[in-house]
Short mmCIF file of C-alpha atoms (C1' of nucleotides) in Angstrom, two decimals:
data_model
loop_
_atom_site.label_atom_id
_atom_site.label_comp_id
_atom_site.label_asym_id
_atom_site.label_seq_id
_atom_site.Cartn_x
_atom_site.Cartn_y
_atom_site.Cartn_z
CA MET A 81 0.00 0.00 0.00
CA PHE A 82 1.53 3.18 -1.25
CA GLY A 83 0.28 6.40 0.25
CA PHE A 84 0.90 10.02 -0.56
CA ASP A 85 0.29 12.71 2.03
CA GLY A 86 1.16 15.71 -0.09
CA LYS A 87 4.81 15.51 0.80
CA GLU A 88 6.17 12.01 0.83
CA LEU A 89 5.49 8.62 -0.66
CA LYS A 90 4.93 6.13 2.13
CA ILE A 91 4.09 2.50 2.50
CA LEU A 92 2.12 0.82 5.23
CA LEU A 93 4.16 -1.63 7.26
CA ILE A 94 3.17 -3.76 10.19
CA GLU A 95 5.36 -4.79 13.06
CA ARG A 96 5.13 -8.52 13.51
CA ASN A 97 4.04 -9.96 16.81
CA GLU A 98 5.00 -13.56 16.15
CA GLU A 99 7.87 -15.73 15.15
CA PRO A 100 9.36 -15.95 12.66
CA PHE A 101 10.63 -12.42 12.27
CA LYS A 102 9.01 -11.31 15.51
CA ASP A 103 9.41 -7.53 15.95
CA TRP A 104 10.40 -7.07 12.29
CA TRP A 105 8.55 -4.83 9.91
CA ALA A 106 6.66 -6.57 7.15
CA LEU A 107 4.32 -5.82 4.30
CA PRO A 108 0.69 -6.33 5.23
CA GLY A 109 -0.93 -9.47 3.91
CA ASN A 110 -3.31 -12.23 4.69
CA ILE A 111 -4.80 -15.43 3.39
CA VAL A 112 -7.08 -15.74 0.37
CA GLY A 113 -10.51 -16.88 1.49
CA PRO A 114 -12.03 -20.03 0.03
CA ASP A 115 -14.74 -18.16 -1.81
CA GLU A 116 -13.06 -14.94 -2.81
CA SER A 117 -11.51 -13.87 -6.06
CA LEU A 118 -7.95 -12.65 -5.72
CA ASP A 119 -9.01 -9.05 -6.28
CA GLN A 120 -11.73 -9.34 -3.66
CA SER A 121 -9.29 -10.82 -1.25
CA ALA A 122 -6.84 -7.99 -1.74
CA SER A 123 -9.61 -5.42 -1.25
CA ARG A 124 -10.82 -7.12 1.90
CA ILE A 125 -7.35 -7.27 3.39
CA LEU A 126 -6.81 -3.61 2.65
CA TYR A 127 -10.17 -2.76 4.14
CA GLU A 128 -9.46 -4.64 7.35
CA LEU A 129 -6.26 -2.75 7.79
CA THR A 130 -7.34 0.73 6.81
CA GLY A 131 -11.11 0.89 6.80
CA LEU A 132 -10.96 2.06 3.19
CA ARG A 133 -12.93 0.76 0.24
CA GLY A 134 -12.77 1.48 -3.46
CA ILE A 135 -9.03 1.85 -3.44
CA PHE A 136 -7.11 1.35 -6.66
CA MET A 137 -5.19 -1.93 -6.59
CA GLU A 138 -3.41 -4.05 -9.11
CA GLN A 139 -1.95 -7.51 -8.89
CA TYR A 140 1.64 -7.54 -10.06
CA TYR A 141 3.49 -10.74 -9.22
CA ALA A 142 3.41 -14.08 -7.44
CA PHE A 143 6.24 -15.01 -5.11
CA GLY A 144 6.62 -18.70 -4.52
CA ASP A 145 10.10 -19.74 -3.55
CA PRO A 146 9.62 -22.90 -1.45
CA HIS A 147 11.91 -21.54 1.26
CA ARG A 148 10.64 -18.02 1.51
CA HIS A 149 8.69 -18.82 4.65
CA PRO A 150 10.71 -20.85 7.17
CA GLN A 151 7.69 -22.74 8.42
CA GLY A 152 6.25 -24.04 5.20
CA ARG A 153 5.14 -23.31 1.73
CA VAL A 154 3.51 -19.94 1.23
CA ILE A 155 2.77 -18.43 -2.16
CA THR A 156 2.17 -14.72 -2.03
CA LEU A 157 0.10 -13.00 -4.69
CA ALA A 158 1.29 -9.43 -4.50
CA TYR A 159 -0.89 -6.37 -5.11
CA TYR A 160 0.00 -2.75 -4.87
CA ALA A 161 -2.56 -0.18 -3.77
CA LEU A 162 -2.52 3.59 -4.19
CA ILE A 163 -4.00 5.67 -1.40
CA ARG A 164 -4.48 9.39 -0.70
CA LEU A 165 -3.34 9.99 2.84
CA GLY A 166 -4.16 12.68 5.34
CA GLY A 167 -7.39 13.75 3.75
CA ASP A 168 -10.64 14.23 5.60
CA LYS A 169 -11.16 10.61 6.48
CA GLU A 170 -8.49 9.24 8.74
CA LEU A 171 -7.50 5.62 8.58
CA ARG A 172 -9.20 3.46 11.16
CA PRO A 173 -8.06 -0.11 11.12
CA ILE A 174 -10.86 -2.65 11.49
CA SER A 175 -8.52 -5.26 12.81
CA THR A 176 -4.84 -5.72 13.26
CA TYR A 177 -2.96 -8.91 13.57
CA ALA A 178 0.18 -7.04 14.45
CA LYS A 179 1.65 -4.97 17.23
CA ARG A 180 1.17 -1.83 15.18
CA ALA A 181 0.95 -0.53 11.68
CA ASN A 182 2.75 2.55 10.44
CA TRP A 183 3.10 4.59 7.31
CA LEU A 184 6.82 4.89 6.64
CA PRO A 185 8.45 7.01 3.94
CA ILE A 186 9.97 4.92 1.19
CA THR A 187 13.14 6.94 1.40
CA ASP A 188 13.88 5.46 4.78
CA LEU A 189 12.63 1.93 5.09
CA PRO A 190 13.71 -0.56 7.74
CA LYS A 191 14.82 -4.09 6.96
CA LEU A 192 11.81 -6.13 6.03
CA ALA A 193 10.83 -9.63 7.08
CA PHE A 194 10.91 -12.63 4.74
CA ASP A 195 11.48 -11.67 1.11
CA HIS A 196 9.39 -8.55 1.51
CA GLN A 197 12.12 -6.26 0.30
CA LYS A 198 11.99 -8.07 -3.02
CA ILE A 199 8.22 -7.81 -3.11
CA TYR A 200 8.39 -4.11 -2.38
CA ASP A 201 11.08 -3.51 -5.01
CA LYS A 202 9.11 -5.26 -7.68
CA GLY A 203 5.98 -3.34 -6.75
CA LEU A 204 7.66 0.04 -6.99
CA GLU A 205 9.17 -0.96 -10.30
CA LYS A 206 5.73 -1.85 -11.58
CA ILE A 207 4.31 1.49 -10.51
CA LYS A 208 7.16 3.31 -12.20
CA ARG A 209 6.32 1.66 -15.45
CA ARG A 210 2.59 2.07 -15.01
CA ILE A 211 2.65 5.76 -14.20
CA LYS A 212 4.25 6.47 -17.56
CA HIS A 213 1.37 5.03 -19.50
CA GLN A 214 -1.67 4.94 -17.27
CA PRO A 215 -3.35 7.67 -15.22
CA ILE A 216 -2.59 6.15 -11.85
CA ALA A 217 -0.97 9.23 -10.34
CA PHE A 218 -4.42 10.65 -9.62
CA GLU A 219 -5.13 7.79 -7.25
CA LEU A 220 -2.58 9.27 -4.91
CA LEU A 221 -3.99 12.78 -5.02
CA PRO A 222 -7.16 14.36 -3.70
CA GLU A 223 -9.89 14.88 -6.26
CA LYS A 224 -8.86 18.47 -6.76
CA PHE A 225 -5.16 19.06 -7.06
CA THR A 226 -2.64 21.50 -8.44
CA LEU A 227 -0.25 20.79 -11.25
CA THR A 228 2.65 21.13 -8.86
CA GLN A 229 1.21 18.43 -6.64
CA LEU A 230 0.79 16.19 -9.65
CA GLN A 231 4.35 16.82 -10.73
CA HIS A 232 5.48 16.05 -7.23
CA VAL A 233 3.86 12.62 -7.40
CA TYR A 234 5.57 11.86 -10.68
CA GLU A 235 8.90 12.96 -9.28
CA LEU A 236 8.59 10.81 -6.19
CA VAL A 237 7.52 7.72 -8.07
CA LEU A 238 10.05 8.07 -10.85
CA GLY A 239 12.74 9.15 -8.44
CA LYS A 240 13.90 12.14 -10.46
CA LYS A 241 13.24 15.83 -10.97
CA LEU A 242 11.17 17.00 -13.90
CA ASP A 243 11.14 20.35 -15.66
CA LYS A 244 8.12 22.40 -14.58
CA ARG A 245 7.28 23.95 -17.91
CA ASN A 246 7.73 20.79 -19.90
CA PHE A 247 5.73 18.77 -17.42
CA ARG A 248 2.81 21.15 -17.58
CA LYS A 249 2.81 21.38 -21.33
CA LYS A 250 2.82 17.63 -21.69
CA ILE A 251 0.31 16.70 -19.05
CA VAL A 252 -2.13 19.34 -20.22
CA SER A 253 -1.67 18.26 -23.85
CA PHE A 254 -3.04 14.81 -23.01
CA GLY A 255 -6.37 16.52 -22.51
CA VAL A 256 -7.44 14.47 -19.52
CA LEU A 257 -7.33 17.26 -16.97
CA LYS A 258 -10.22 19.59 -16.31
CA GLU A 259 -9.21 23.02 -15.12
CA LEU A 260 -11.51 24.21 -12.34
CA ASP A 261 -12.62 27.73 -11.48
CA GLU A 262 -11.27 27.16 -8.05
CA LYS A 263 -7.98 28.08 -6.47
CA GLN A 264 -5.94 26.56 -3.74
CA LYS A 265 -6.71 27.94 -0.27
CA GLY A 266 -4.76 28.59 2.86
CA VAL A 267 -1.34 28.99 1.35
CA SER A 268 0.88 31.96 2.02
CA TYR A 269 1.81 32.46 -1.60
CA ARG A 270 0.06 32.82 -4.91
CA ALA A 271 -2.77 30.28 -4.95
CA ALA A 272 -2.54 27.64 -7.67
CA THR A 273 -5.37 26.65 -9.96
CA LEU A 274 -7.04 23.37 -9.10
CA TYR A 275 -7.54 20.58 -11.62
CA ARG A 276 -9.55 17.41 -11.73
CA PHE A 277 -8.84 14.21 -13.63
CA ASP A 278 -11.48 13.82 -16.33
CA LYS A 279 -12.35 10.16 -16.64
CA ARG A 280 -14.65 10.72 -19.60
CA LYS A 281 -12.03 12.33 -21.71
CA TYR A 282 -9.59 9.63 -20.70
CA ALA A 283 -12.01 6.91 -21.74
CA LYS A 284 -12.17 8.47 -25.20
CA LEU A 285 -8.45 8.12 -25.55
CA PHE A 286 -8.68 4.40 -25.10
CA GLY A 287 -6.24 2.50 -27.20
CA LYS A 288 -3.99 5.47 -27.66
CA GLU A 289 -0.66 5.33 -25.96
CA ILE A 290 0.12 7.88 -23.34
CA SER A 291 3.79 8.15 -22.73
CA PHE A 292 5.73 10.06 -20.17
CA MET B 929 3.89 -21.49 -25.03
CA PHE B 930 4.35 -19.32 -28.06
CA GLY B 931 6.26 -20.79 -30.93
CA PHE B 932 7.51 -19.33 -34.18
CA ASP B 933 8.29 -21.58 -37.13
CA GLY B 934 9.52 -18.92 -39.50
CA LYS B 935 6.07 -18.22 -40.81
CA GLU B 936 3.44 -18.14 -38.12
CA LEU B 937 3.07 -17.53 -34.43
CA LYS B 938 1.58 -20.59 -32.79
CA ILE B 939 0.65 -21.75 -29.35
CA LEU B 940 0.71 -25.22 -27.92
CA LEU B 941 -2.71 -26.52 -26.98
CA ILE B 942 -3.73 -29.85 -25.55
CA GLU B 943 -6.96 -31.65 -26.16
CA ARG B 944 -8.48 -32.62 -22.85
CA ASN B 945 -9.26 -36.22 -22.10
CA GLU B 946 -11.35 -35.69 -19.00
CA GLU B 947 -14.34 -33.86 -17.73
CA PRO B 948 -14.89 -31.03 -17.33
CA PHE B 949 -14.35 -29.69 -20.83
CA LYS B 950 -13.57 -33.16 -22.19
CA ASP B 951 -12.49 -32.90 -25.84
CA TRP B 952 -11.92 -29.16 -25.58
CA TRP B 953 -8.64 -27.50 -26.31
CA ALA B 954 -6.86 -26.01 -23.33
CA LEU B 955 -3.62 -24.30 -22.44
CA PRO B 956 -1.06 -26.71 -21.01
CA GLY B 957 -0.57 -26.57 -17.29
CA ASN B 958 0.04 -28.61 -14.22
CA ILE B 959 0.39 -28.46 -10.48
CA VAL B 960 3.19 -26.72 -8.60
CA GLY B 961 5.25 -29.30 -6.76
CA PRO B 962 5.69 -29.02 -2.99
CA ASP B 963 9.38 -28.25 -3.24
CA GLU B 964 9.64 -26.24 -6.43
CA SER B 965 9.85 -22.54 -7.00
CA LEU B 966 7.23 -21.22 -9.38
CA ASP B 967 9.82 -20.71 -12.12
CA GLN B 968 11.13 -24.23 -11.66
CA SER B 969 7.65 -25.57 -11.82
CA ALA B 970 6.93 -23.74 -15.05
CA SER B 971 10.17 -25.04 -16.57
CA ARG B 972 9.43 -28.57 -15.53
CA ILE B 973 5.94 -28.51 -16.97
CA LEU B 974 7.27 -27.15 -20.22
CA TYR B 975 9.96 -29.79 -20.29
CA GLU B 976 7.52 -32.60 -19.72
CA LEU B 977 5.45 -31.46 -22.63
CA THR B 978 8.14 -30.56 -25.11
CA GLY B 979 11.41 -32.09 -24.00
CA LEU B 980 12.97 -28.64 -24.11
CA ARG B 981 15.07 -26.97 -21.45
CA GLY B 982 16.48 -23.49 -21.12
CA ILE B 983 13.44 -21.89 -22.71
CA PHE B 984 12.68 -18.25 -21.98
CA MET B 985 9.67 -17.94 -19.69
CA GLU B 986 8.11 -15.19 -17.69
CA GLN B 987 5.35 -15.21 -15.12
CA TYR B 988 2.68 -12.69 -15.97
CA TYR B 989 -0.49 -13.08 -13.95
CA ALA B 990 -2.40 -15.12 -11.41
CA PHE B 991 -5.96 -16.16 -12.17
CA GLY B 992 -8.02 -16.98 -9.12
CA ASP B 993 -11.71 -16.56 -9.62
CA PRO B 994 -13.32 -19.03 -7.21
CA HIS B 995 -15.60 -20.37 -9.95
CA ARG B 996 -13.15 -20.67 -12.77
CA HIS B 997 -12.87 -24.40 -12.29
CA PRO B 998 -16.26 -26.09 -11.84
CA GLN B 999 -14.92 -28.70 -9.47
CA GLY B 1000 -13.16 -26.60 -6.93
CA ARG B 1001 -10.77 -23.83 -6.24
CA VAL B 1002 -7.81 -23.62 -8.59
CA ILE B 1003 -5.44 -20.70 -8.75
CA THR B 1004 -3.41 -20.59 -11.93
CA LEU B 1005 -0.07 -18.84 -12.04
CA ALA B 1006 0.36 -18.07 -15.71
CA TYR B 1007 3.66 -18.04 -17.56
CA TYR B 1008 4.34 -17.44 -21.18
CA ALA B 1009 7.23 -19.16 -22.94
CA LEU B 1010 8.91 -18.29 -26.24
CA ILE B 1011 10.12 -21.15 -28.40
CA ARG B 1012 11.83 -21.50 -31.77
CA LEU B 1013 9.96 -24.15 -33.69
CA GLY B 1014 10.98 -26.41 -36.53
CA GLY B 1015 14.67 -26.13 -35.97
CA ASP B 1016 17.04 -29.06 -35.77
CA LYS B 1017 15.63 -30.52 -32.58
CA GLU B 1018 12.07 -31.65 -32.90
CA LEU B 1019 9.75 -31.58 -29.95
CA ARG B 1020 9.43 -34.87 -28.16
CA PRO B 1021 6.98 -34.86 -25.32
CA ILE B 1022 8.17 -36.68 -22.22
CA SER B 1023 4.66 -37.22 -21.02
CA THR B 1024 1.20 -36.15 -21.95
CA TYR B 1025 -1.82 -36.07 -19.79
CA ALA B 1026 -4.01 -35.34 -22.78
CA LYS B 1027 -5.29 -36.96 -25.91
CA ARG B 1028 -2.88 -34.92 -27.98
CA ALA B 1029 -1.00 -31.69 -28.12
CA ASN B 1030 -0.82 -29.44 -31.15
CA TRP B 1031 0.76 -26.20 -32.23
CA LEU B 1032 -2.03 -24.04 -33.57
CA PRO B 1033 -1.63 -20.64 -35.26
CA ILE B 1034 -2.89 -17.80 -33.12
CA THR B 1035 -4.79 -16.42 -36.06
CA ASP B 1036 -7.16 -19.36 -35.94
CA LEU B 1037 -7.68 -20.61 -32.42
CA PRO B 1038 -10.51 -22.85 -31.29
CA LYS B 1039 -12.66 -22.14 -28.25
CA LEU B 1040 -10.66 -22.81 -25.14
CA ALA B 1041 -11.64 -24.60 -21.95
CA PHE B 1042 -12.19 -22.82 -18.62
CA ASP B 1043 -11.07 -19.17 -18.67
CA HIS B 1044 -8.13 -20.02 -20.89
CA GLN B 1045 -9.08 -17.51 -23.54
CA LYS B 1046 -8.64 -14.80 -20.93
CA ILE B 1047 -5.31 -16.25 -19.88
CA TYR B 1048 -4.15 -16.38 -23.46
CA ASP B 1049 -5.30 -12.81 -24.17
CA LYS B 1050 -3.48 -11.45 -21.18
CA GLY B 1051 -0.34 -13.33 -22.13
CA LEU B 1052 -0.28 -12.01 -25.65
CA GLU B 1053 -0.89 -8.51 -24.34
CA LYS B 1054 2.08 -8.91 -22.03
CA ILE B 1055 4.33 -10.03 -24.86
CA LYS B 1056 3.22 -7.10 -26.98
CA ARG B 1057 4.31 -4.72 -24.29
CA ARG B 1058 7.50 -6.60 -23.53
CA ILE B 1059 8.72 -6.83 -27.08
CA LYS B 1060 8.76 -3.07 -27.30
CA HIS B 1061 11.22 -2.69 -24.48
CA GLN B 1062 13.04 -5.96 -24.03
CA PRO B 1063 14.93 -8.13 -26.51
CA ILE B 1064 12.56 -11.07 -26.34
CA ALA B 1065 11.98 -11.38 -30.09
CA PHE B 1066 15.26 -13.25 -30.40
CA GLU B 1067 13.89 -16.06 -28.26
CA LEU B 1068 11.58 -16.92 -31.13
CA LEU B 1069 14.29 -16.94 -33.78
CA PRO B 1070 17.22 -19.24 -34.53
CA GLU B 1071 20.59 -17.97 -33.35
CA LYS B 1072 21.37 -16.59 -36.79
CA PHE B 1073 18.57 -14.73 -38.46
CA THR B 1074 17.91 -12.13 -41.10
CA LEU B 1075 16.49 -8.71 -40.45
CA THR B 1076 13.41 -9.61 -42.41
CA GLN B 1077 12.78 -12.59 -40.15
CA LEU B 1078 13.17 -10.36 -37.13
CA GLN B 1079 10.77 -7.84 -38.57
CA HIS B 1080 8.34 -10.62 -39.25
CA VAL B 1081 8.33 -11.60 -35.58
CA TYR B 1082 7.63 -8.03 -34.55
CA GLU B 1083 4.81 -7.77 -37.03
CA LEU B 1084 3.18 -10.98 -35.88
CA VAL B 1085 3.41 -10.13 -32.22
CA LEU B 1086 2.30 -6.54 -32.59
CA GLY B 1087 -0.32 -7.46 -35.15
CA LYS B 1088 0.60 -4.78 -37.65
CA LYS B 1089 2.88 -4.13 -40.59
CA LEU B 1090 6.07 -2.17 -40.11
CA ASP B 1091 8.07 -0.12 -42.58
CA LYS B 1092 11.13 -2.05 -43.70
CA ARG B 1093 13.58 0.84 -43.84
CA ASN B 1094 12.50 2.38 -40.59
CA PHE B 1095 12.56 -0.97 -38.85
CA ARG B 1096 16.09 -1.70 -39.96
CA LYS B 1097 17.40 1.72 -39.10
CA LYS B 1098 15.94 1.53 -35.64
CA ILE B 1099 16.84 -2.01 -34.72
CA VAL B 1100 20.39 -1.58 -35.96
CA SER B 1101 20.70 1.73 -34.11
CA PHE B 1102 20.18 -0.03 -30.78
CA GLY B 1103 23.55 -1.62 -31.35
CA VAL B 1104 22.63 -5.04 -30.01
CA LEU B 1105 22.87 -6.91 -33.29
CA LYS B 1106 26.09 -8.38 -34.59
CA GLU B 1107 26.30 -8.57 -38.36
CA LEU B 1108 27.84 -11.87 -39.43
CA ASP B 1109 29.99 -12.61 -42.47
CA GLU B 1110 27.51 -15.24 -43.40
CA LYS B 1111 24.58 -15.19 -45.77
CA GLN B 1112 21.32 -17.02 -45.89
CA LYS B 1113 21.45 -20.26 -47.89
CA GLY B 1114 19.06 -22.21 -50.05
CA VAL B 1115 16.83 -19.37 -51.08
CA SER B 1116 16.01 -18.65 -54.69
CA TYR B 1117 16.58 -14.95 -54.41
CA ARG B 1118 19.24 -12.60 -53.16
CA ALA B 1119 20.57 -14.07 -49.92
CA ALA B 1120 20.18 -11.91 -46.86
CA THR B 1121 22.91 -11.15 -44.36
CA LEU B 1122 22.65 -13.07 -41.11
CA TYR B 1123 22.72 -11.39 -37.73
CA ARG B 1124 23.13 -12.54 -34.17
CA PHE B 1125 21.79 -10.95 -30.99
CA ASP B 1126 24.75 -9.65 -28.99
CA LYS B 1127 24.07 -10.22 -25.32
CA ARG B 1128 27.20 -8.41 -24.23
CA LYS B 1129 26.31 -5.22 -25.96
CA TYR B 1130 22.82 -5.47 -24.62
CA ALA B 1131 24.09 -5.89 -21.07
CA LYS B 1132 25.99 -2.63 -21.45
CA LEU B 1133 22.80 -0.81 -22.29
CA PHE B 1134 21.32 -1.79 -18.98
CA GLY B 1135 19.13 0.87 -17.51
CA LYS B 1136 18.63 2.56 -20.83
CA GLU B 1137 15.18 2.39 -22.30
CA ILE B 1138 14.73 0.65 -25.58
CA SER B 1139 11.51 1.62 -27.18
CA PHE B 1140 9.81 0.31 -30.24
"C1'" DT C 1100 14.84 -13.12 -68.16
"C1'" DC C 1101 11.87 -13.42 -64.51
"C1'" DA C 1102 10.41 -13.57 -59.79
"C1'" DA C 1103 11.37 -12.64 -55.27
"C1'" DA C 1104 13.23 -10.54 -51.63
"C1'" DA C 1105 17.53 -7.64 -50.10
"C1'" DG C 1106 19.13 -3.46 -49.32
"C1'" DT C 1107 19.41 1.52 -49.07
"C1'" DG C 1108 18.46 7.86 -47.86
"C1'" DT C 1109 16.10 11.92 -47.54
"C1'" DT C 1110 12.78 15.09 -46.12
"C1'" DG C 1111 9.13 17.13 -43.25
"C1'" DC C 1112 7.02 17.24 -39.04
"C1'" DG C 1113 6.05 16.73 -34.41
"C1'" DA C 1114 7.89 15.96 -29.95
"C1'" DT C 1115 11.33 16.81 -26.53
"C1'" DT C 1116 14.67 19.35 -24.22
"C1'" DA C 1117 16.84 23.24 -22.16
"C1'" DC C 1118 16.30 27.35 -20.16
"C1'" DA C 1119 14.76 32.36 -16.84
"C1'" DC C 1120 11.85 35.71 -15.48
"C1'" DC C 1121 7.65 38.13 -13.76
"C1'" DC C 1122 3.33 37.47 -10.91
"C1'" DA C 1123 0.23 36.95 -6.99
"C1'" DT C 1124 -0.38 36.14 -2.30
"C1'" DG C 1125 -0.14 36.07 2.80
"C1'" DA C 1126 2.83 36.79 6.52
"C1'" DT D 1334 8.50 44.24 1.50
"C1'" DC D 1335 9.78 39.75 1.51
"C1'" DA D 1336 9.53 34.89 0.76
"C1'" DT D 1337 7.32 31.41 -1.64
"C1'" DG D 1338 5.71 28.96 -5.14
"C1'" DG D 1339 2.60 29.94 -9.61
"C1'" DG D 1340 2.70 30.54 -14.10
"C1'" DT D 1341 4.43 31.23 -18.83
"C1'" DG D 1342 7.33 30.86 -24.36
"C1'" DT D 1343 10.89 30.04 -27.59
"C1'" DA D 1344 14.58 28.02 -30.08
"C1'" DA D 1345 17.50 23.99 -31.13
"C1'" DT D 1346 17.59 19.29 -31.54
"C1'" DC D 1347 16.09 14.67 -32.03
"C1'" DG D 1348 13.31 11.01 -33.30
"C1'" DC D 1349 9.69 9.27 -36.25
"C1'" DA D 1350 7.01 8.55 -40.33
"C1'" DA D 1351 6.45 8.45 -45.06
"C1'" DC D 1352 8.05 7.01 -49.17
"C1'" DA D 1353 10.47 3.98 -54.23
"C1'" DC D 1354 13.96 2.21 -56.63
"C1'" DT D 1355 18.15 -0.65 -57.67
"C1'" DT D 1356 20.57 -5.04 -56.68
"C1'" DT D 1357 21.31 -9.88 -56.21
"C1'" DT D 1358 20.23 -14.53 -56.75
"C1'" DG D 1359 18.36 -19.06 -58.29
"C1'" DA D 1360 15.10 -21.12 -61.03
#
DNA sequence: TCAAAAGTGTTGCGATTACACCCATGA
DNA sequence: TCATGGGTGTAATCGCAACACTTTTGA
């Protein structure tokens, strides 16, 4: 679960309460129910941990080394999720099977239990590729956002600085943003125009390649 | 399993011998062994069906709808494989659990059992994306090949015609092909120069984006 | 000599990059 | 009035697409 709070990209980690890897940080996960699809299962597990529904998720890889769990065979079907943090609704876990859960910035992650570092790496890699061709950045932003915020998301995910003017020209040229009549509020500098992602216009582009 | 025989792109299908979907064509598959990694399992299953080892394979998606198999829960971890067909070594199945297995051209596929059409579609889609950025086309060709053969592979996978001059310019400009001193033999027209994929040069490009 | 595919360059256009200054706002 | 980020245009370069004819070979 990747979250963006307006400043940093973070992931949700849980501190394990049991052996093996007791007291280590780990990626959240759980067991697929007997009557769930994999997508449903991922949504349920996310919901139990955050209280959130309707979150964007995508399956990206299955990890199945026979020795990845010391106590027996576990195959993990990995999903990433993209979440707007720090908005109106705060996260309220429905259940936790761990000591605690914490959003930690990806720039400063602890050692992870099992092969979770590998799972995380592959997930981030997937998002990097996806964000260049699919409008997933908006999943990390509030419904109304400024172009600078959007650029910030791209920079954090891709791990590099982008040119402001070129970014704006390009992203606007895709024609999937709707400029609002509204301005940013509560900032002590010139207020930026707010934009909204226009799903209709995006749907019309279907089949065409967007490339960043 | 995608195969290329110099003319067509084909996939290996098996004709089922058991209910459900008796007599239907299905994608080959089998059960992950208790002590295998997923990659090992995929390689083994391919080997049992074709007698081939060292084939390029990549995992691409997990299918887990609870009702996809009428008799109980089955989660399929899908891999695609890329195979050069009709070369020196003929395929000799080590075992078959089906009536028969056949390479059928993807332009004319029968109805497939279970949700295998979906699995196939997603696999082809993955290959289409991959071939634009990774040198996987060479897995479908003999070690020495002509540029026209290479172009042919791209056209079949992408499902569209490409311009000969532009294709050659671009593919040569990547600098991952080694031009050999050898020419095609046994053709009744001007013999084409043979090329080889140069893994070393490709390794040096690492990190750089190739884009088709 | 015919058929079949090999091989080869140029031009126009659109996209991408690099780059710097003034503007609006609240503190 | 100062600090902070908002907002804007142009020129040079690069990459991509479109396009047709000559060459080689074996039958």
